[in-house]
Amino acid sequence: MTAPRRRGRPAAGAAVDTRQAILDAARTQFAAKGFTGASMRAIAAEAGVDASLISHYFGDKSRLLVATMELPVNPIEKIATVVEGGPDGMAERLLRTFLGAWDPHREVFSTLVRTTLGSGDGQAPMLQLARNVLITSLLSVLEGDDRELRANLIAGQLIGMATMRYVVRLEPLAGATVDEVVRLYAPSLQRLIGSDTP
Amino acid sequence: MTAPRRRGRPAAGAAVDTRQAILDAARTQFAAKGFTGASMRAIAAEAGVDASLISHYFGDKSRLLVATMELPVNPIEKIATVVEGGPDGMAERLLRTFLGAWDPHREVFSTLVRTTLGSGDGQAPMLQLARNVLITSLLSVLEGDDRELRANLIAGQLIGMATMRYVVRLEPLAGATVDEVVRLYAPSLQRLIGSDTP
């Protein structure tokens, strides 16, 4: 059943069109220039809208990237709740938040990993998200000269675990409860975060 | 320059043909039935040879699987040197051996990951190798009721790190020295192995 387009409300349709034009332009620009290289100004120009409209509809560039991916969870909000508590116990919060968000959507995660790694595209949206949301957020908490390398390794641990659980569906990991994974894996992950290393 | 086929040595050509027939049959059987389901007997039957010839040319089924993959390193020999020292310090041996083997062949590893995860084939040779060589070898060393889950997580850590280093080429991890990776990552990996947990 398709809802009939109502008369007298052209603004709603125009907003939908504008949002869609911005998303299309953002996908094109992110694919061509990467997250860092794609400017809000260039995206606005390609969409034929004023740059202020992008902020109005989507917020900042990270939020625009997430919007282009049409994910069932918002990783920016999730990671914010993880890092705001600081490094102590962050491994457990990271795992619980990650698994809580993606366990119900494991098919989506699996498709993302498959298309990202299968394509060989270094500017694939998931990689831009890993670099510019996950790793950037981790860096806001980690300390020490080697924190960039540790942030890479933490991202690798998270994606390696999720690939085994959701994509490869290796047993017993695929069927393990969140509590079991947290109990075994959080101490290992916390070693890389530092602080209250047990 | 092609070496001319010598006269009077038909056995050499026949051996090459037999080896190739066995490899072709093994690839077909592993793809159709998986590592566990594919029997040496069925592979021999499909190749039209006696089963004893498979052992003669390749050894056991794991070695036959590795032979079908035509890898630049032999993971069975590598993992054997890692596990024979027992759990103490195994994380460092595992990382040094893994990076020593694959750093010079990062393109091959990258292609393996891409084709394995891109294909969506649960019986892809790399996954069979992970389950039946890497995880099986880890289980020969790990102790405790949760050792299967820990072996899954160790495999995930290794593949996650290698995916970031070789496939995604995330910096600074992609350009870090083996010593740097070992220094930061071995304690984390050793937590899952157990024993001399620092």
mmCIF file of C-alpha atoms in Angstrom:
data_model
loop_
_atom_site.group_PDB
_atom_site.id
_atom_site.type_symbol
_atom_site.label_atom_id
_atom_site.label_comp_id
_atom_site.label_asym_id
_atom_site.label_seq_id
_atom_site.Cartn_x
_atom_site.Cartn_y
_atom_site.Cartn_z
ATOM 1 C CA MET A 1 0.000 0.000 0.000
ATOM 2 C CA THR A 2 1.425 3.337 -1.037
ATOM 3 C CA ALA A 3 0.390 6.449 0.863
ATOM 4 C CA PRO A 4 -1.019 9.007 -1.573
ATOM 5 C CA ARG A 5 1.008 12.226 -1.852
ATOM 6 C CA ARG A 6 -1.015 14.796 0.118
ATOM 7 C CA ARG A 7 -1.947 18.071 -1.439
ATOM 8 C CA GLY A 8 -0.961 21.362 0.077
ATOM 9 C CA ARG A 9 2.223 20.106 1.746
ATOM 10 C CA PRO A 10 4.927 20.651 -0.833
ATOM 11 C CA ALA A 11 7.492 21.512 1.869
ATOM 12 C CA ALA A 12 7.595 17.920 3.162
ATOM 13 C CA GLY A 13 8.321 16.528 -0.284
ATOM 14 C CA ALA A 14 10.913 19.204 -0.920
ATOM 15 C CA ALA A 15 12.676 18.353 2.356
ATOM 16 C CA VAL A 16 12.777 14.683 1.396
ATOM 17 C CA ASP A 17 14.221 15.587 -1.993
ATOM 18 C CA THR A 18 16.830 17.880 -0.442
ATOM 19 C CA ARG A 19 17.886 15.266 2.101
ATOM 20 C CA GLN A 20 18.146 12.680 -0.652
ATOM 21 C CA ALA A 21 20.146 15.008 -2.897
ATOM 22 C CA ILE A 22 22.582 15.680 -0.060
ATOM 23 C CA LEU A 23 22.946 11.950 0.706
ATOM 24 C CA ASP A 24 23.548 11.119 -2.959
ATOM 25 C CA ALA A 25 26.133 13.884 -3.265
ATOM 26 C CA ALA A 26 27.827 12.819 -0.016
ATOM 27 C CA ARG A 27 28.113 9.189 -1.160
ATOM 28 C CA THR A 28 29.678 10.315 -4.428
ATOM 29 C CA GLN A 29 32.119 12.697 -2.745
ATOM 30 C CA PHE A 30 33.120 10.263 0.036
ATOM 31 C CA ALA A 31 33.691 7.518 -2.542
ATOM 32 C CA ALA A 32 35.773 9.791 -4.763
ATOM 33 C CA LYS A 33 37.769 11.747 -2.193
ATOM 34 C CA GLY A 34 37.473 9.875 1.088
ATOM 35 C CA PHE A 35 36.140 11.254 4.327
ATOM 36 C CA THR A 36 38.951 13.731 4.882
ATOM 37 C CA GLY A 37 39.090 14.920 1.286
ATOM 38 C CA ALA A 38 35.358 15.424 0.839
ATOM 39 C CA SER A 39 34.359 18.914 1.988
ATOM 40 C CA MET A 40 30.907 19.937 3.142
ATOM 41 C CA ARG A 41 31.155 22.778 0.615
ATOM 42 C CA ALA A 42 31.790 20.368 -2.287
ATOM 43 C CA ILE A 43 28.957 18.098 -1.169
ATOM 44 C CA ALA A 44 26.593 21.089 -0.972
ATOM 45 C CA ALA A 45 27.672 22.249 -4.426
ATOM 46 C CA GLU A 46 27.105 18.809 -5.943
ATOM 47 C CA ALA A 47 23.685 18.586 -4.277
ATOM 48 C CA GLY A 48 22.814 22.087 -5.447
ATOM 49 C CA VAL A 49 21.971 23.294 -1.951
ATOM 50 C CA ASP A 50 23.391 25.747 0.547
ATOM 51 C CA ALA A 51 26.019 24.210 2.870
ATOM 52 C CA SER A 52 24.049 25.349 5.928
ATOM 53 C CA LEU A 53 21.284 22.921 4.929
ATOM 54 C CA ILE A 54 23.659 19.969 5.424
ATOM 55 C CA SER A 55 24.297 20.995 9.026
ATOM 56 C CA HIS A 56 20.580 21.570 9.450
ATOM 57 C CA TYR A 57 19.605 18.096 8.299
ATOM 58 C CA PHE A 58 22.593 15.994 9.350
ATOM 59 C CA GLY A 59 24.868 17.847 11.759
ATOM 60 C CA ASP A 60 28.587 17.394 11.169
ATOM 61 C CA LYS A 61 30.476 15.403 8.545
ATOM 62 C CA SER A 62 30.690 12.228 10.666
ATOM 63 C CA ARG A 63 26.926 12.234 11.083
ATOM 64 C CA LEU A 64 26.510 12.757 7.365
ATOM 65 C CA LEU A 65 28.767 9.754 6.683
ATOM 66 C CA VAL A 66 26.712 7.612 9.072
ATOM 67 C CA ALA A 67 23.491 8.798 7.414
ATOM 68 C CA THR A 68 24.760 7.720 3.981
ATOM 69 C CA MET A 69 25.314 4.208 5.350
ATOM 70 C CA GLU A 70 21.712 3.748 6.497
ATOM 71 C CA LEU A 71 22.744 1.654 9.497
ATOM 72 C CA PRO A 72 20.249 0.170 11.963
ATOM 73 C CA VAL A 73 22.293 1.645 14.844
ATOM 74 C CA ASN A 74 24.014 4.984 15.191
ATOM 75 C CA PRO A 75 27.682 4.239 15.901
ATOM 76 C CA ILE A 76 28.421 7.867 16.825
ATOM 77 C CA GLU A 77 25.957 7.796 19.704
ATOM 78 C CA LYS A 78 27.079 4.319 20.773
ATOM 79 C CA ILE A 79 30.784 5.123 20.864
ATOM 80 C CA ALA A 80 30.074 8.386 22.703
ATOM 81 C CA THR A 81 28.543 6.459 25.606
ATOM 82 C CA VAL A 82 31.603 4.173 25.638
ATOM 83 C CA VAL A 83 34.298 6.836 25.751
ATOM 84 C CA GLU A 84 32.587 9.301 28.065
ATOM 85 C CA GLY A 85 33.366 7.015 31.011
ATOM 86 C CA GLY A 86 37.125 7.251 30.373
ATOM 87 C CA PRO A 87 39.626 4.412 30.088
ATOM 88 C CA ASP A 88 38.716 2.533 33.285
ATOM 89 C CA GLY A 89 36.541 -0.432 32.375
ATOM 90 C CA MET A 90 36.256 0.806 28.814
ATOM 91 C CA ALA A 91 36.879 -2.624 27.277
ATOM 92 C CA GLU A 92 33.769 -4.024 28.936
ATOM 93 C CA ARG A 93 31.648 -1.013 27.939
ATOM 94 C CA LEU A 94 32.989 -1.217 24.378
ATOM 95 C CA LEU A 95 32.158 -4.919 24.064
ATOM 96 C CA ARG A 96 28.717 -4.671 25.698
ATOM 97 C CA THR A 97 27.777 -1.665 23.582
ATOM 98 C CA PHE A 98 29.118 -3.189 20.359
ATOM 99 C CA LEU A 99 27.487 -6.585 20.873
ATOM 100 C CA GLY A 100 24.267 -5.028 22.169
ATOM 101 C CA ALA A 101 24.054 -2.928 19.023
ATOM 102 C CA TRP A 102 25.091 -5.524 16.411
ATOM 103 C CA ASP A 103 23.921 -8.878 17.766
ATOM 104 C CA PRO A 104 20.341 -8.064 16.656
ATOM 105 C CA HIS A 105 21.655 -6.943 13.256
ATOM 106 C CA ARG A 106 24.356 -9.503 12.560
ATOM 107 C CA GLU A 107 23.212 -9.921 8.946
ATOM 108 C CA VAL A 108 23.728 -6.219 8.307
ATOM 109 C CA PHE A 109 27.179 -6.295 9.887
ATOM 110 C CA SER A 110 28.077 -9.369 7.878
ATOM 111 C CA THR A 111 27.015 -7.728 4.614
ATOM 112 C CA LEU A 112 29.006 -4.604 5.494
ATOM 113 C CA VAL A 113 32.173 -6.632 6.134
ATOM 114 C CA ARG A 114 31.715 -8.727 3.000
ATOM 115 C CA THR A 115 31.149 -5.780 0.697
ATOM 116 C CA THR A 116 33.878 -3.678 2.340
ATOM 117 C CA LEU A 117 36.602 -6.309 2.175
ATOM 118 C CA GLY A 118 35.362 -7.952 -1.017
ATOM 119 C CA SER A 119 35.386 -4.668 -2.925
ATOM 120 C CA GLY A 120 39.012 -3.785 -2.204
ATOM 121 C CA ASP A 121 37.935 -0.156 -1.947
ATOM 122 C CA GLY A 122 40.137 1.693 0.545
ATOM 123 C CA GLN A 123 37.486 4.434 0.771
ATOM 124 C CA ALA A 124 34.602 2.039 1.519
ATOM 125 C CA PRO A 125 32.175 3.709 3.973
ATOM 126 C CA MET A 126 32.810 1.118 6.692
ATOM 127 C CA LEU A 127 36.564 1.844 6.619
ATOM 128 C CA GLN A 128 35.931 5.575 6.771
ATOM 129 C CA LEU A 129 33.663 4.933 9.738
ATOM 130 C CA ALA A 130 36.341 2.806 11.447
ATOM 131 C CA ARG A 131 38.995 5.485 10.938
ATOM 132 C CA ASN A 132 36.970 8.619 11.540
ATOM 133 C CA VAL A 133 34.500 7.557 14.198
ATOM 134 C CA LEU A 134 35.788 4.470 16.045
ATOM 135 C CA ILE A 135 39.529 5.219 16.054
ATOM 136 C CA THR A 136 39.085 8.962 16.480
ATOM 137 C CA SER A 137 36.862 8.329 19.503
ATOM 138 C CA LEU A 138 39.320 5.841 21.005
ATOM 139 C CA LEU A 139 42.109 8.398 20.607
ATOM 140 C CA SER A 140 40.146 10.877 22.693
ATOM 141 C CA VAL A 141 40.581 8.495 25.638
ATOM 142 C CA LEU A 142 43.883 6.641 25.120
ATOM 143 C CA GLU A 143 47.116 8.026 26.494
ATOM 144 C CA GLY A 144 50.782 7.382 25.716
ATOM 145 C CA ASP A 145 53.072 7.756 22.694
ATOM 146 C CA ASP A 146 51.903 4.483 21.173
ATOM 147 C CA ARG A 147 48.187 5.282 21.441
ATOM 148 C CA GLU A 148 47.633 5.450 17.687
ATOM 149 C CA LEU A 149 49.044 1.981 17.159
ATOM 150 C CA ARG A 150 47.030 0.704 20.139
ATOM 151 C CA ALA A 151 43.852 2.268 18.701
ATOM 152 C CA ASN A 152 44.514 0.398 15.424
ATOM 153 C CA LEU A 153 44.933 -2.859 17.335
ATOM 154 C CA ILE A 154 41.766 -2.295 19.396
ATOM 155 C CA ALA A 155 39.804 -1.684 16.200
ATOM 156 C CA GLY A 156 41.349 -4.865 14.770
ATOM 157 C CA GLN A 157 40.365 -6.856 17.867
ATOM 158 C CA LEU A 158 36.786 -5.621 17.671
ATOM 159 C CA ILE A 159 36.433 -6.255 13.953
ATOM 160 C CA GLY A 160 38.238 -9.615 14.165
ATOM 161 C CA MET A 161 35.896 -10.779 16.931
ATOM 162 C CA ALA A 162 32.815 -9.512 15.080
ATOM 163 C CA THR A 163 33.956 -11.114 11.824
ATOM 164 C CA MET A 164 34.327 -14.481 13.550
ATOM 165 C CA ARG A 165 30.976 -14.109 15.370
ATOM 166 C CA TYR A 166 28.828 -12.610 12.607
ATOM 167 C CA VAL A 167 30.484 -13.365 9.258
ATOM 168 C CA VAL A 168 32.351 -16.657 9.666
ATOM 169 C CA ARG A 169 29.955 -17.769 12.447
ATOM 170 C CA LEU A 170 32.634 -19.761 14.150
ATOM 171 C CA GLU A 171 31.324 -21.897 17.006
ATOM 172 C CA PRO A 172 31.265 -21.613 19.969
ATOM 173 C CA LEU A 173 31.871 -17.852 19.522
ATOM 174 C CA ALA A 174 28.834 -17.266 17.283
ATOM 175 C CA GLY A 175 26.480 -18.752 19.875
ATOM 176 C CA ALA A 176 28.189 -17.459 23.031
ATOM 177 C CA THR A 177 26.297 -15.044 25.277
ATOM 178 C CA VAL A 178 27.418 -11.436 25.596
ATOM 179 C CA ASP A 179 28.425 -12.169 29.211
ATOM 180 C CA GLU A 180 30.685 -15.041 28.141
ATOM 181 C CA VAL A 181 32.403 -12.937 25.475
ATOM 182 C CA VAL A 182 32.838 -10.016 27.873
ATOM 183 C CA ARG A 183 34.249 -12.224 30.634
ATOM 184 C CA LEU A 184 36.905 -13.738 28.381
ATOM 185 C CA TYR A 185 37.654 -10.896 26.005
ATOM 186 C CA ALA A 186 37.396 -7.693 28.042
ATOM 187 C CA PRO A 187 40.672 -8.267 29.988
ATOM 188 C CA SER A 188 42.504 -8.817 26.702
ATOM 189 C CA LEU A 189 41.031 -5.687 25.133
ATOM 190 C CA GLN A 190 41.635 -3.654 28.300
ATOM 191 C CA ARG A 191 45.380 -4.447 28.065
ATOM 192 C CA LEU A 192 45.497 -2.279 24.952
ATOM 193 C CA ILE A 193 43.391 0.498 26.430
ATOM 194 C CA GLY A 194 45.650 0.765 29.440
ATOM 195 C CA SER A 195 44.709 2.359 32.756
ATOM 196 C CA ASP A 196 43.200 -0.273 35.072
ATOM 197 C CA THR A 197 45.044 -3.110 33.329
ATOM 198 C CA PRO A 198 44.293 -6.102 35.518
ATOM 199 C CA MET B 1 62.112 -20.911 -22.429
ATOM 200 C CA THR B 2 60.271 -24.164 -22.037
ATOM 201 C CA ALA B 3 62.231 -27.237 -21.041
ATOM 202 C CA PRO B 4 61.720 -29.963 -23.651
ATOM 203 C CA ARG B 5 59.933 -33.071 -22.385
ATOM 204 C CA ARG B 6 62.712 -35.677 -22.003
ATOM 205 C CA ARG B 7 62.345 -39.076 -23.518
ATOM 206 C CA GLY B 8 62.447 -42.212 -21.445
ATOM 207 C CA ARG B 9 61.036 -40.602 -18.279
ATOM 208 C CA PRO B 10 57.296 -41.054 -18.552
ATOM 209 C CA ALA B 11 57.022 -41.588 -14.786
ATOM 210 C CA ALA B 12 57.805 -37.923 -14.040
ATOM 211 C CA GLY B 13 54.988 -36.695 -16.277
ATOM 212 C CA ALA B 14 52.637 -39.291 -14.841
ATOM 213 C CA ALA B 15 53.475 -38.184 -11.294
ATOM 214 C CA VAL B 16 52.723 -34.565 -12.194
ATOM 215 C CA ASP B 17 49.417 -35.613 -13.707
ATOM 216 C CA THR B 18 48.543 -37.734 -10.671
ATOM 217 C CA ARG B 19 49.385 -34.932 -8.225
ATOM 218 C CA GLN B 20 47.319 -32.504 -10.263
ATOM 219 C CA ALA B 21 44.385 -34.900 -10.491
ATOM 220 C CA ILE B 22 44.449 -35.341 -6.705
ATOM 221 C CA LEU B 23 44.617 -31.554 -6.108
ATOM 222 C CA ASP B 24 41.709 -30.927 -8.497
ATOM 223 C CA ALA B 25 39.628 -33.637 -6.848
ATOM 224 C CA ALA B 26 40.496 -32.350 -3.358
ATOM 225 C CA ARG B 27 39.464 -28.785 -4.242
ATOM 226 C CA THR B 28 36.140 -30.063 -5.571
ATOM 227 C CA GLN B 29 35.482 -32.268 -2.550
ATOM 228 C CA PHE B 30 36.518 -29.659 0.041
ATOM 229 C CA ALA B 31 34.327 -27.061 -1.664
ATOM 230 C CA ALA B 32 31.341 -29.411 -1.807
ATOM 231 C CA LYS B 33 31.600 -31.176 1.558
ATOM 232 C CA GLY B 34 33.957 -29.112 3.675
ATOM 233 C CA PHE B 35 37.134 -30.330 5.310
ATOM 234 C CA THR B 36 35.438 -32.713 7.737
ATOM 235 C CA GLY B 37 32.977 -34.101 5.205
ATOM 236 C CA ALA B 38 35.486 -34.725 2.420
ATOM 237 C CA SER B 39 37.048 -38.175 2.826
ATOM 238 C CA MET B 40 40.438 -39.212 1.459
ATOM 239 C CA ARG B 41 38.622 -42.175 -0.082
ATOM 240 C CA ALA B 42 36.178 -39.936 -1.979
ATOM 241 C CA ILE B 43 38.987 -37.662 -3.153
ATOM 242 C CA ALA B 44 40.945 -40.696 -4.416
ATOM 243 C CA ALA B 45 37.861 -42.022 -6.199
ATOM 244 C CA GLU B 46 37.216 -38.688 -7.913
ATOM 245 C CA ALA B 47 40.878 -38.459 -8.958
ATOM 246 C CA GLY B 48 40.812 -42.060 -10.191
ATOM 247 C CA VAL B 49 43.808 -43.067 -8.072
ATOM 248 C CA ASP B 50 44.457 -45.348 -5.137
ATOM 249 C CA ALA B 51 43.989 -43.621 -1.748
ATOM 250 C CA SER B 52 47.514 -44.623 -0.709
ATOM 251 C CA LEU B 53 48.887 -42.315 -3.415
ATOM 252 C CA ILE B 54 47.379 -39.279 -1.643
ATOM 253 C CA SER B 55 49.303 -40.084 1.533
ATOM 254 C CA HIS B 56 52.380 -40.741 -0.576
ATOM 255 C CA TYR B 57 52.272 -37.352 -2.288
ATOM 256 C CA PHE B 58 50.700 -35.110 0.358
ATOM 257 C CA GLY B 59 50.631 -36.774 3.765
ATOM 258 C CA ASP B 60 47.443 -36.261 5.770
ATOM 259 C CA LYS B 61 44.246 -34.362 4.937
ATOM 260 C CA SER B 62 45.440 -31.065 6.487
ATOM 261 C CA ARG B 63 48.527 -31.119 4.296
ATOM 262 C CA LEU B 64 46.385 -31.884 1.276
ATOM 263 C CA LEU B 65 44.177 -28.865 2.091
ATOM 264 C CA VAL B 66 47.257 -26.638 2.375
ATOM 265 C CA ALA B 67 48.588 -28.008 -0.939
ATOM 266 C CA THR B 68 45.334 -27.086 -2.705
ATOM 267 C CA MET B 69 45.748 -23.481 -1.525
ATOM 268 C CA GLU B 70 49.218 -23.052 -3.071
ATOM 269 C CA LEU B 71 50.382 -20.754 -0.270
ATOM 270 C CA PRO B 72 53.845 -19.184 -0.171
ATOM 271 C CA VAL B 73 54.267 -20.430 3.414
ATOM 272 C CA ASN B 74 53.277 -23.706 5.013
ATOM 273 C CA PRO B 75 50.978 -22.845 7.936
ATOM 274 C CA ILE B 76 51.128 -26.396 9.320
ATOM 275 C CA GLU B 77 54.872 -26.207 9.831
ATOM 276 C CA LYS B 78 54.675 -22.651 11.178
ATOM 277 C CA ILE B 79 51.986 -23.361 13.756
ATOM 278 C CA ALA B 80 53.806 -26.533 14.843
ATOM 279 C CA THR B 81 56.834 -24.476 15.872
ATOM 280 C CA VAL B 82 54.523 -22.115 17.789
ATOM 281 C CA VAL B 83 52.634 -24.702 19.817
ATOM 282 C CA GLU B 84 55.495 -27.072 20.554
ATOM 283 C CA GLY B 85 56.839 -24.606 23.129
ATOM 284 C CA GLY B 86 53.621 -24.806 25.169
ATOM 285 C CA PRO B 87 51.487 -21.920 26.451
ATOM 286 C CA ASP B 88 54.251 -19.891 28.121
ATOM 287 C CA GLY B 89 55.225 -17.031 25.830
ATOM 288 C CA MET B 90 53.095 -18.470 23.049
ATOM 289 C CA ALA B 91 51.528 -15.117 22.118
ATOM 290 C CA GLU B 92 54.921 -13.693 21.209
ATOM 291 C CA ARG B 93 55.915 -16.813 19.241
ATOM 292 C CA LEU B 94 52.531 -16.772 17.458
ATOM 293 C CA LEU B 95 52.861 -13.113 16.459
ATOM 294 C CA ARG B 96 56.518 -13.345 15.407
ATOM 295 C CA THR B 97 55.889 -16.482 13.371
ATOM 296 C CA PHE B 98 52.711 -15.130 11.792
ATOM 297 C CA LEU B 99 54.202 -11.738 10.888
ATOM 298 C CA GLY B 100 57.502 -13.295 9.796
ATOM 299 C CA ALA B 101 55.614 -15.580 7.433
ATOM 300 C CA TRP B 102 53.054 -13.121 6.051
ATOM 301 C CA ASP B 103 54.759 -9.709 6.068
ATOM 302 C CA PRO B 104 56.719 -10.674 2.912
ATOM 303 C CA HIS B 105 53.494 -11.979 1.315
ATOM 304 C CA ARG B 106 50.965 -9.382 2.428
ATOM 305 C CA GLU B 107 49.411 -9.213 -1.037
ATOM 306 C CA VAL B 108 48.696 -12.937 -0.953
ATOM 307 C CA PHE B 109 47.145 -12.674 2.509
ATOM 308 C CA SER B 110 45.070 -9.715 1.425
ATOM 309 C CA THR B 111 43.733 -11.552 -1.622
ATOM 310 C CA LEU B 112 42.907 -14.583 0.542
ATOM 311 C CA VAL B 113 40.900 -12.457 2.993
ATOM 312 C CA ARG B 114 39.126 -10.568 0.241
ATOM 313 C CA THR B 115 38.094 -13.656 -1.686
ATOM 314 C CA THR B 116 37.183 -15.578 1.466
ATOM 315 C CA LEU B 117 34.969 -12.903 3.012
ATOM 316 C CA GLY B 118 33.748 -11.489 -0.306
ATOM 317 C CA SER B 119 32.533 -14.878 -1.518
ATOM 318 C CA GLY B 120 30.323 -15.622 1.481
ATOM 319 C CA ASP B 121 31.386 -19.261 1.171
ATOM 320 C CA GLY B 122 31.435 -20.902 4.598
ATOM 321 C CA GLN B 123 33.624 -23.682 3.166
ATOM 322 C CA ALA B 124 36.222 -21.328 1.673
ATOM 323 C CA PRO B 125 39.699 -22.901 1.987
ATOM 324 C CA MET B 126 40.967 -20.140 4.291
ATOM 325 C CA LEU B 127 38.133 -20.784 6.764
ATOM 326 C CA GLN B 128 38.786 -24.524 6.669
ATOM 327 C CA LEU B 129 42.443 -23.755 7.348
ATOM 328 C CA ALA B 130 41.520 -21.477 10.271
ATOM 329 C CA ARG B 131 39.253 -24.108 11.816
ATOM 330 C CA ASN B 132 41.240 -27.262 11.100
ATOM 331 C CA VAL B 133 44.829 -26.101 11.383
ATOM 332 C CA LEU B 134 45.021 -22.887 13.440
ATOM 333 C CA ILE B 135 42.249 -23.544 15.966
ATOM 334 C CA THR B 136 42.943 -27.264 16.209
ATOM 335 C CA SER B 137 46.598 -26.510 16.955
ATOM 336 C CA LEU B 138 45.695 -23.882 19.556
ATOM 337 C CA LEU B 139 43.407 -26.399 21.268
ATOM 338 C CA SER B 140 46.325 -28.793 21.662
ATOM 339 C CA VAL B 141 47.903 -26.228 24.004
ATOM 340 C CA LEU B 142 45.051 -24.339 25.698
ATOM 341 C CA GLU B 143 43.569 -25.573 28.957
ATOM 342 C CA GLY B 144 40.305 -24.880 30.767
ATOM 343 C CA ASP B 145 36.602 -25.378 30.062
ATOM 344 C CA ASP B 146 36.389 -22.233 27.957
ATOM 345 C CA ARG B 147 39.366 -23.096 25.747
ATOM 346 C CA GLU B 148 37.286 -23.487 22.574
ATOM 347 C CA LEU B 149 35.809 -20.025 22.921
ATOM 348 C CA ARG B 150 39.265 -18.620 23.727
ATOM 349 C CA ALA B 151 40.724 -20.338 20.639
ATOM 350 C CA ASN B 152 38.010 -18.643 18.537
ATOM 351 C CA LEU B 153 38.893 -15.270 20.056
ATOM 352 C CA ILE B 154 42.642 -15.791 19.517
ATOM 353 C CA ALA B 155 41.996 -16.639 15.855
ATOM 354 C CA GLY B 156 39.821 -13.503 15.628
ATOM 355 C CA GLN B 157 42.574 -11.357 17.176
ATOM 356 C CA LEU B 158 45.141 -12.680 14.731
ATOM 357 C CA ILE B 159 42.926 -12.264 11.686
ATOM 358 C CA GLY B 160 41.657 -8.869 12.845
ATOM 359 C CA MET B 161 45.216 -7.588 13.273
ATOM 360 C CA ALA B 162 46.308 -9.035 9.931
ATOM 361 C CA THR B 163 43.255 -7.598 8.171
ATOM 362 C CA MET B 164 44.054 -4.132 9.499
ATOM 363 C CA ARG B 165 47.763 -4.467 8.651
ATOM 364 C CA TYR B 166 47.572 -6.193 5.259
ATOM 365 C CA VAL B 167 44.097 -5.592 3.822
ATOM 366 C CA VAL B 168 42.897 -2.239 5.171
ATOM 367 C CA ARG B 169 46.512 -1.017 5.587
ATOM 368 C CA LEU B 170 45.594 1.131 8.520
ATOM 369 C CA GLU B 171 48.428 3.406 9.649
ATOM 370 C CA PRO B 172 50.440 3.299 11.855
ATOM 371 C CA LEU B 173 49.781 -0.467 12.137
ATOM 372 C CA ALA B 174 50.581 -1.250 8.485
ATOM 373 C CA GLY B 175 54.020 0.314 8.772
ATOM 374 C CA ALA B 176 54.870 -0.727 12.335
ATOM 375 C CA THR B 177 57.825 -3.058 12.895
ATOM 376 C CA VAL B 178 57.287 -6.614 14.079
ATOM 377 C CA ASP B 179 58.909 -5.658 17.405
ATOM 378 C CA GLU B 180 56.456 -2.810 17.940
ATOM 379 C CA VAL B 181 53.446 -5.021 17.212
ATOM 380 C CA VAL B 182 54.779 -7.780 19.457
ATOM 381 C CA ARG B 183 55.509 -5.386 22.328
ATOM 382 C CA LEU B 184 51.987 -3.953 22.327
ATOM 383 C CA TYR B 185 49.916 -6.911 21.215
ATOM 384 C CA ALA B 186 51.542 -10.001 22.754
ATOM 385 C CA PRO B 187 50.367 -9.240 26.339
ATOM 386 C CA SER B 188 46.807 -8.844 25.077
ATOM 387 C CA LEU B 189 46.934 -12.097 23.113
ATOM 388 C CA GLN B 190 48.618 -13.928 25.987
ATOM 389 C CA ARG B 191 45.660 -13.069 28.246
ATOM 390 C CA LEU B 192 43.542 -15.399 26.136
ATOM 391 C CA ILE B 193 46.156 -18.133 25.995
ATOM 392 C CA GLY B 194 46.472 -18.185 29.752
ATOM 393 C CA SER B 195 49.417 -19.615 31.681
ATOM 394 C CA ASP B 196 52.012 -16.878 32.249
ATOM 395 C CA THR B 197 49.434 -14.111 32.015
ATOM 396 C CA PRO B 198 51.400 -11.009 32.911
#
